[in-house]
XYZ file of C-alpha atoms in Angstrom:
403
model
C -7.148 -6.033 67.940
C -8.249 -2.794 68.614
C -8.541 0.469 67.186
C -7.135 3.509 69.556
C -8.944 6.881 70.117
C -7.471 9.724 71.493
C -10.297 12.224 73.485
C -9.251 15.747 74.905
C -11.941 17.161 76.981
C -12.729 20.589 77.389
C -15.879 22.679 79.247
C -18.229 22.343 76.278
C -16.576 20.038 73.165
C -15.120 16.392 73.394
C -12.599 15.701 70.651
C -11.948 12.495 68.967
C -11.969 9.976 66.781
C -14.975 7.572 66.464
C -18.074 5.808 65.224
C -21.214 7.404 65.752
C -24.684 6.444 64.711
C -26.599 8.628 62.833
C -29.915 8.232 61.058
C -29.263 4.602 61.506
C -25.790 4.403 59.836
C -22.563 4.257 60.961
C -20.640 7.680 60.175
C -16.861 8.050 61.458
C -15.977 11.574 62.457
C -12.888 13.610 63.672
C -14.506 16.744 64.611
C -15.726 18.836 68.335
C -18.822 17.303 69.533
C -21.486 17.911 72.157
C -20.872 15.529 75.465
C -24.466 15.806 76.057
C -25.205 14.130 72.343
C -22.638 11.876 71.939
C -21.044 10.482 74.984
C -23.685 7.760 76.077
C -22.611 5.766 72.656
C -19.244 6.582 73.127
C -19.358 4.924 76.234
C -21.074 1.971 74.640
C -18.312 1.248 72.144
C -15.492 1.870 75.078
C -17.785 0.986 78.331
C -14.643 0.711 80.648
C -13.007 4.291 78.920
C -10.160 2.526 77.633
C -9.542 4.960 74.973
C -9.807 1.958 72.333
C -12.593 0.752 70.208
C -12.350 -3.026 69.157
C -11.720 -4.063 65.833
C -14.541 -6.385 66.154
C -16.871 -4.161 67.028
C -15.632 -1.899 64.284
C -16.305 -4.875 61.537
C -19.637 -5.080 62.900
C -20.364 -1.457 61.976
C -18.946 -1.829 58.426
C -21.105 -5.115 57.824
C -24.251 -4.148 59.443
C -24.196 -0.241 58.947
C -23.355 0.383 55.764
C -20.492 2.902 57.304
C -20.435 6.249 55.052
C -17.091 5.851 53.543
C -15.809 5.084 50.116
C -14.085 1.747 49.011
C -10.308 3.148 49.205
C -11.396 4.696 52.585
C -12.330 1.487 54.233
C -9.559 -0.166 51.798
C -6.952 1.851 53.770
C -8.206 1.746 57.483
C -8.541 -2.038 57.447
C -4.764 -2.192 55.738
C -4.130 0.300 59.052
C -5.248 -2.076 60.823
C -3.151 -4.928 59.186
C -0.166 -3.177 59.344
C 0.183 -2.685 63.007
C 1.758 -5.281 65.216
C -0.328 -4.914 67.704
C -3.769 -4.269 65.798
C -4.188 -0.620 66.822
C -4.505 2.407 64.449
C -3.762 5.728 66.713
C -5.575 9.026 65.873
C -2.865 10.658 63.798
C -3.661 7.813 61.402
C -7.313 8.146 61.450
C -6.835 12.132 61.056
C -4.993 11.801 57.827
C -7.214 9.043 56.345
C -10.686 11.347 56.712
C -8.705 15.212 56.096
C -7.056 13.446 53.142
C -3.407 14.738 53.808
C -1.238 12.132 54.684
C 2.289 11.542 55.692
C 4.964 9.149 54.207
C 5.026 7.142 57.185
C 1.035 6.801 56.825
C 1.681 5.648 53.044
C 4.435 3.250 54.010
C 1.443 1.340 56.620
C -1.139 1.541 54.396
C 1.926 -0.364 51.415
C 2.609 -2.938 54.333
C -1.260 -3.249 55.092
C -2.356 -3.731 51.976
C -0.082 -6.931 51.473
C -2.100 -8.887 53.625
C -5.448 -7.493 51.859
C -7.206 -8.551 48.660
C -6.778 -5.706 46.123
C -9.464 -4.882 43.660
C -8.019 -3.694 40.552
C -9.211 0.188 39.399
C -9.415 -1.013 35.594
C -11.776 -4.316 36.703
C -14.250 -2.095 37.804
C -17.358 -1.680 35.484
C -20.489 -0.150 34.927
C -18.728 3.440 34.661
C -20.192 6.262 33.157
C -17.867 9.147 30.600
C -17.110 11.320 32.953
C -15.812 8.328 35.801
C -13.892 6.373 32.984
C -12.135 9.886 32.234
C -11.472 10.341 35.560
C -9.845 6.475 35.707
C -8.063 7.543 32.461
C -6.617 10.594 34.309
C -5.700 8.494 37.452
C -3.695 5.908 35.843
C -1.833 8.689 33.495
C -0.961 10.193 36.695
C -0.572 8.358 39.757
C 1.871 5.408 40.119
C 0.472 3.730 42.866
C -2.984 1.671 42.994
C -3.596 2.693 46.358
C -3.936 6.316 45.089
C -5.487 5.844 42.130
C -8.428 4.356 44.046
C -8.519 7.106 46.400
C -8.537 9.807 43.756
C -11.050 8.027 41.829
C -13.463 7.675 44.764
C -12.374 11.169 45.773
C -12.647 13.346 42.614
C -14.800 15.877 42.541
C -15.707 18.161 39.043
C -16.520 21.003 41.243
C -14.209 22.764 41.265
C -13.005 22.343 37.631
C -9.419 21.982 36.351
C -10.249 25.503 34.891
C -6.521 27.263 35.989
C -4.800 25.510 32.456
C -7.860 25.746 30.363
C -8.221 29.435 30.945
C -4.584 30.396 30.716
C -4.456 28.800 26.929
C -7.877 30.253 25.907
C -6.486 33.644 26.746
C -3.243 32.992 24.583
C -5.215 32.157 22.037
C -7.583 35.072 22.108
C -4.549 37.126 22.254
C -2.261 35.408 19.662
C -5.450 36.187 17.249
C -5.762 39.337 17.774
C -1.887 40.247 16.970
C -2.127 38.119 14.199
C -5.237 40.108 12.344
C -3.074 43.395 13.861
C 0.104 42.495 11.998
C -1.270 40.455 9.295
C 1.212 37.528 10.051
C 0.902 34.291 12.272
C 4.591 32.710 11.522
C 7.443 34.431 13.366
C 5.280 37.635 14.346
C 8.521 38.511 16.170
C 10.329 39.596 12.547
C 7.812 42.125 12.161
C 8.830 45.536 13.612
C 5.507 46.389 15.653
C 5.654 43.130 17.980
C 8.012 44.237 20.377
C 5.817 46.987 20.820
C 3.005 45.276 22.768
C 2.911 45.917 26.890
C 2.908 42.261 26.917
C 6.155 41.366 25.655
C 9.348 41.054 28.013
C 11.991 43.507 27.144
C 15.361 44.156 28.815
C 14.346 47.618 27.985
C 11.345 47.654 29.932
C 12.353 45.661 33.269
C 10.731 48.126 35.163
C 7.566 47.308 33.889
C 6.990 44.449 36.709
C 4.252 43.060 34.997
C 6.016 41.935 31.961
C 7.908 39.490 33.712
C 4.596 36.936 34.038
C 2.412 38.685 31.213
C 4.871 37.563 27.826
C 3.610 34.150 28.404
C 0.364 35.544 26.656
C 2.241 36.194 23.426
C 3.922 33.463 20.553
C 6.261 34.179 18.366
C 3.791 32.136 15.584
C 1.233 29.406 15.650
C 3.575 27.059 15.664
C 5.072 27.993 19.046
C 1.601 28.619 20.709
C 0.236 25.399 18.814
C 2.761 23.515 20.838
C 2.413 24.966 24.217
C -1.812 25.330 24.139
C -1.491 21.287 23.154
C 0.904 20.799 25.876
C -1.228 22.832 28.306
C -4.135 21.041 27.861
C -2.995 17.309 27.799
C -0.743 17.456 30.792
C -1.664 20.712 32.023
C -5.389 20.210 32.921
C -4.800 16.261 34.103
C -2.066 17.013 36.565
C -4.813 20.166 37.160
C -7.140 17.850 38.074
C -5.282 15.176 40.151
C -3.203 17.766 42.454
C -5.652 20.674 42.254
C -6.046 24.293 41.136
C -3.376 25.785 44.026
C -0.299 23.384 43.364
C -0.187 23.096 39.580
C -0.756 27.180 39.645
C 2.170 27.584 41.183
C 4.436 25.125 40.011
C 3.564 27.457 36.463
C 3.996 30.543 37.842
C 7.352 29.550 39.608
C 8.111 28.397 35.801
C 7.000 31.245 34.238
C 9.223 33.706 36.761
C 12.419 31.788 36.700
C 12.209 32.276 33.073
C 11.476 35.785 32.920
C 14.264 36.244 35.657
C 17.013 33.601 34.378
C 16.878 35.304 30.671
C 17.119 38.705 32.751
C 20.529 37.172 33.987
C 22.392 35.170 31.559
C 20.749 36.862 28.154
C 20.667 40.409 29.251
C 20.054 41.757 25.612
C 17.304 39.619 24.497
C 13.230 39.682 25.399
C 10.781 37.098 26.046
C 7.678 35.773 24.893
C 5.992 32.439 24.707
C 4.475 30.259 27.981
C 7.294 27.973 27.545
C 8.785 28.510 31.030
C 5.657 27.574 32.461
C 5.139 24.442 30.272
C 8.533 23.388 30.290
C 7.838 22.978 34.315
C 4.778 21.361 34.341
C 5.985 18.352 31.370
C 9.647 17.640 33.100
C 8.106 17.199 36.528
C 5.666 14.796 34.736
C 8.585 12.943 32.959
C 10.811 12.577 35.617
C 7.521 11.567 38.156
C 6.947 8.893 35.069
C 10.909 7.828 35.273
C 10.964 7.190 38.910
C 7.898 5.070 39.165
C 8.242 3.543 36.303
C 7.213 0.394 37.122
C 4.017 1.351 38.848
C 2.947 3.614 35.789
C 0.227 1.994 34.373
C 0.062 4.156 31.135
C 0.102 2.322 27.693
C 2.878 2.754 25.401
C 4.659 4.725 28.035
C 8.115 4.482 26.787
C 7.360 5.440 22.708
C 5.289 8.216 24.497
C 8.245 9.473 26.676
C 10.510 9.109 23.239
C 8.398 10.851 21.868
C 7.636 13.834 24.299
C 11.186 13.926 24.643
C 11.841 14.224 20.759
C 9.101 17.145 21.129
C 10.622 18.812 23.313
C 14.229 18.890 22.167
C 12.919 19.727 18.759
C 11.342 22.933 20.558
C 14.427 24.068 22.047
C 16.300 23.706 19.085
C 13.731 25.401 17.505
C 13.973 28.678 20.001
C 18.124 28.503 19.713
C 17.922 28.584 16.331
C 15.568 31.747 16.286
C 17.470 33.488 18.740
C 20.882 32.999 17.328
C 19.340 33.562 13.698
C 20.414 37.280 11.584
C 17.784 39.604 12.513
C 16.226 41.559 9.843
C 17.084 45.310 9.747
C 13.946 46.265 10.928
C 13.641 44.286 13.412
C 15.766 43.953 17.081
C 17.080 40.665 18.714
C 14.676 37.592 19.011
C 13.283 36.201 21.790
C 15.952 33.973 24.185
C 15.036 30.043 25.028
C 16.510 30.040 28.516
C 13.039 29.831 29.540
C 12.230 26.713 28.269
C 16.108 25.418 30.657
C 14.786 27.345 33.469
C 11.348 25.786 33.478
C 12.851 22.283 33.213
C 15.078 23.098 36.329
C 11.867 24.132 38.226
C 9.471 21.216 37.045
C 12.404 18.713 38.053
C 13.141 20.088 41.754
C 9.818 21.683 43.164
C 7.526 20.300 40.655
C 9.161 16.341 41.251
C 8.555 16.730 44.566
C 4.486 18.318 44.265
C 3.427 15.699 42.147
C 5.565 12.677 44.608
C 3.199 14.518 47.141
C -0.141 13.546 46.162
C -2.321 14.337 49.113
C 0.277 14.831 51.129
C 1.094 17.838 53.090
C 3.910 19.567 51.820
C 4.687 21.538 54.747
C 5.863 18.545 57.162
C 8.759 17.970 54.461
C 12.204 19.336 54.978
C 12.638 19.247 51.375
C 10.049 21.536 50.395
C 10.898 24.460 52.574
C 14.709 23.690 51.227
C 12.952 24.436 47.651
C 11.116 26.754 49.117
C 14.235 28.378 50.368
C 16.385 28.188 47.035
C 13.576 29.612 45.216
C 13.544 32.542 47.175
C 16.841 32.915 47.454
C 16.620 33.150 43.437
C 14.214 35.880 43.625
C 15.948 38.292 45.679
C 19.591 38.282 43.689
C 17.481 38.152 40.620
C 15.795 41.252 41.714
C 18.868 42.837 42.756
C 20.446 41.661 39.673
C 17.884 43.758 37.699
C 18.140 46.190 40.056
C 21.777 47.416 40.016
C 24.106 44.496 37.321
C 22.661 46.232 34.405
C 24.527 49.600 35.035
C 27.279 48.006 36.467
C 28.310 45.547 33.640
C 27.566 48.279 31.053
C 25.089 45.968 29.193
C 24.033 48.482 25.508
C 20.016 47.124 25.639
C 18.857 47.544 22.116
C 16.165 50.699 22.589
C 12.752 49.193 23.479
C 10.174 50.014 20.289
């Protein structure tokens, strides 16, 4: 069996994959090196310039060499190596294994590899310190396969921090407090007549006011509304944070926290908007339906009295919103706030944020389904914006007067 290198030569650089010695250990690189450095031991390991290495020779280096890679590393390139028919794993293989962005097809050889392999079990592993058994806590809440479980485990990282979550809810907080000493009231703040009044808050009245379509995820209508999102926030919110990273769970929130801004723009023209629901709302049904469709690979105890029960939660927030926004308004006070957010936010978290967290490590850009999502979203945007633009006017829609 052999394993296949693919060199591209050029005046100064060769660039490939292979084993290299270096301070008397066996390192495997994709990256330009010097010919002068590096070629005599290439030429040792392929004397006759084959373009492939020998899985024998290979083994040698991993037994003898202690080669620089973690277990679910060398897990996956021997199951490469068992999953070929003809023993060969090409350079596209060994590019996604090191840059740790990998294709389906590179999953489905490393499932059919790893049948022929003796797996070690991520829970039978011992000796762990706090901060590692979190991280195997927040691998098996998370990821439905084994394979990447191990990899995250051996990959994470704490720099940088899942910090994107955690600083989002400590800001609601710090401004939910303030309000509350301002108006003297934490329970339905949105009753009294000066709330509407804050730059924060979402108003029909104020669409032109860009800002207000991200920045009313910063206010609550009470404690009990922020109690529930800040919780939600920081259990799901900061694991999925730290399993798919800062960029993708950022943006599967804003995208949740726009479409509800935008939706309640469109099919509740009269009502405003406060509360990070939209955002949350994304983040928890991509979760939940990620849990559904691998359910048999989650590994998470008591997942099905836990998915009752987020699911009661959930409902019971919703029904909680309708009933405050279809509720007689004081005198004093103008329309509450609309729950299409918390729909819209669902709708997101179960197309684009299904398919970020099926994509673990994965680049999203090679699949035709993403840049569909992409599309639709988009798409969304631009008649919302449009929508906001010119429908209000046009459907003579009375806005009560902003405060």
């Amino acid at each position: 069996m052999f394993i296949c290198r693919k060199p591209h030569f050029n005046e100064n650089k060769v660039f490939l994959a292979y084993f290299f010695i270096n301070s008397q250990k066996a390192l495997l690189f994709i990256k330009g090196v010097t010919i002068q450095t590096d070629l005599p031991f290439i030429l040792q390991l392929d004397p006759e310039n084959t373009g492939f290495i020998a899985v024998e020779n290979f083994t040698s280096l991993v037994e003898h060499h202690e080669l620089q890679l973690d277990p679910s590393k060398l897990e996956m390139l021997f199951a490469l190596v068992q999953s070929n028919e003809e023993g060969q794993v090409c350079y596209q293989e060994l590019i996604e294994l090191l840059s740790s962005k990998r294709s389906s097809s590179f999953r489905k050889a490393i499932a059919n590899g790893r049948r022929t392999l003796q797996r070690e079990i991520l829970l039978d592993e011992t000796g762990l310190g706090i901060y590692k058994r979190f991280v195997r806590y927040v691998a098996y809440e998370i990821l439905p396969c084994e394979s990447d479980r191990r990899w995250y485990f051996h990959q994470n990282r704490f720099c940088p921090p899942p910090v994107f979550m955690a600083v989002i809810t400590v800001v609601q907080i710090i401004v939910f407090i303030c309000y509350g000493a301002k108006l003297n009231k934490w329970v339905l703040q949105t009753y009294h007549p000066d709330f509407m009044k804050s730059p924060l808050v979402y108003h029909p009245g104020h669409r032109a006011q860009v800002w207000r379509f991200f920045t009313y995820i910063f206010m609550h209508v009470g404690l009990e509304q922020l109690g529930f999102n800040a919780l939600l926030q920081l259990v799901i919110g900061v694991p999925l944070e730290m399993v798919h990273g800062l960029v993708r769970i950022s943006l599967l929130y804003i995208a949740g926290v726009l479409a509800g801004s935008l939706t309640v723009s469109i099919t509740d023209m009269r009502a405003p908007l406060v509360g990070g629901s939209g955002g949350v709302y994304a983040l928890c049904s991509a979760h939940l339906a990620n849990v559904v469709m691998n359910w048999t690979g989650m590994r998470c105890p008591y997942k099905l009295l836990r998915m009752i029960l987020a699911l009661v939660c959930m409902s019971s927030e919703v029904g909680r919103a309708v009933w405050l926004r279809f509720s007689p308004p004081l005198p004093s006070s103008s329309p509450q706030p609309s729950f299409m957010a918390h729909l819209s936010g669902a709708v997101v978290g179960i197309s684009m944020g299904l398919l970020i967290l099926r994509s673990y490590e994965e680049s999203l850009q090679r699949q035709c389904s993403w840049w569909v999502i992409i599309f639709s979203f988009a798409t969304f945007l631009i008649f919302a914006i449009f929508w906001n633009i010119f429908a209000y006017e046009l459907l003579g829609v009375q806005i009560p007067l902003p405060p």
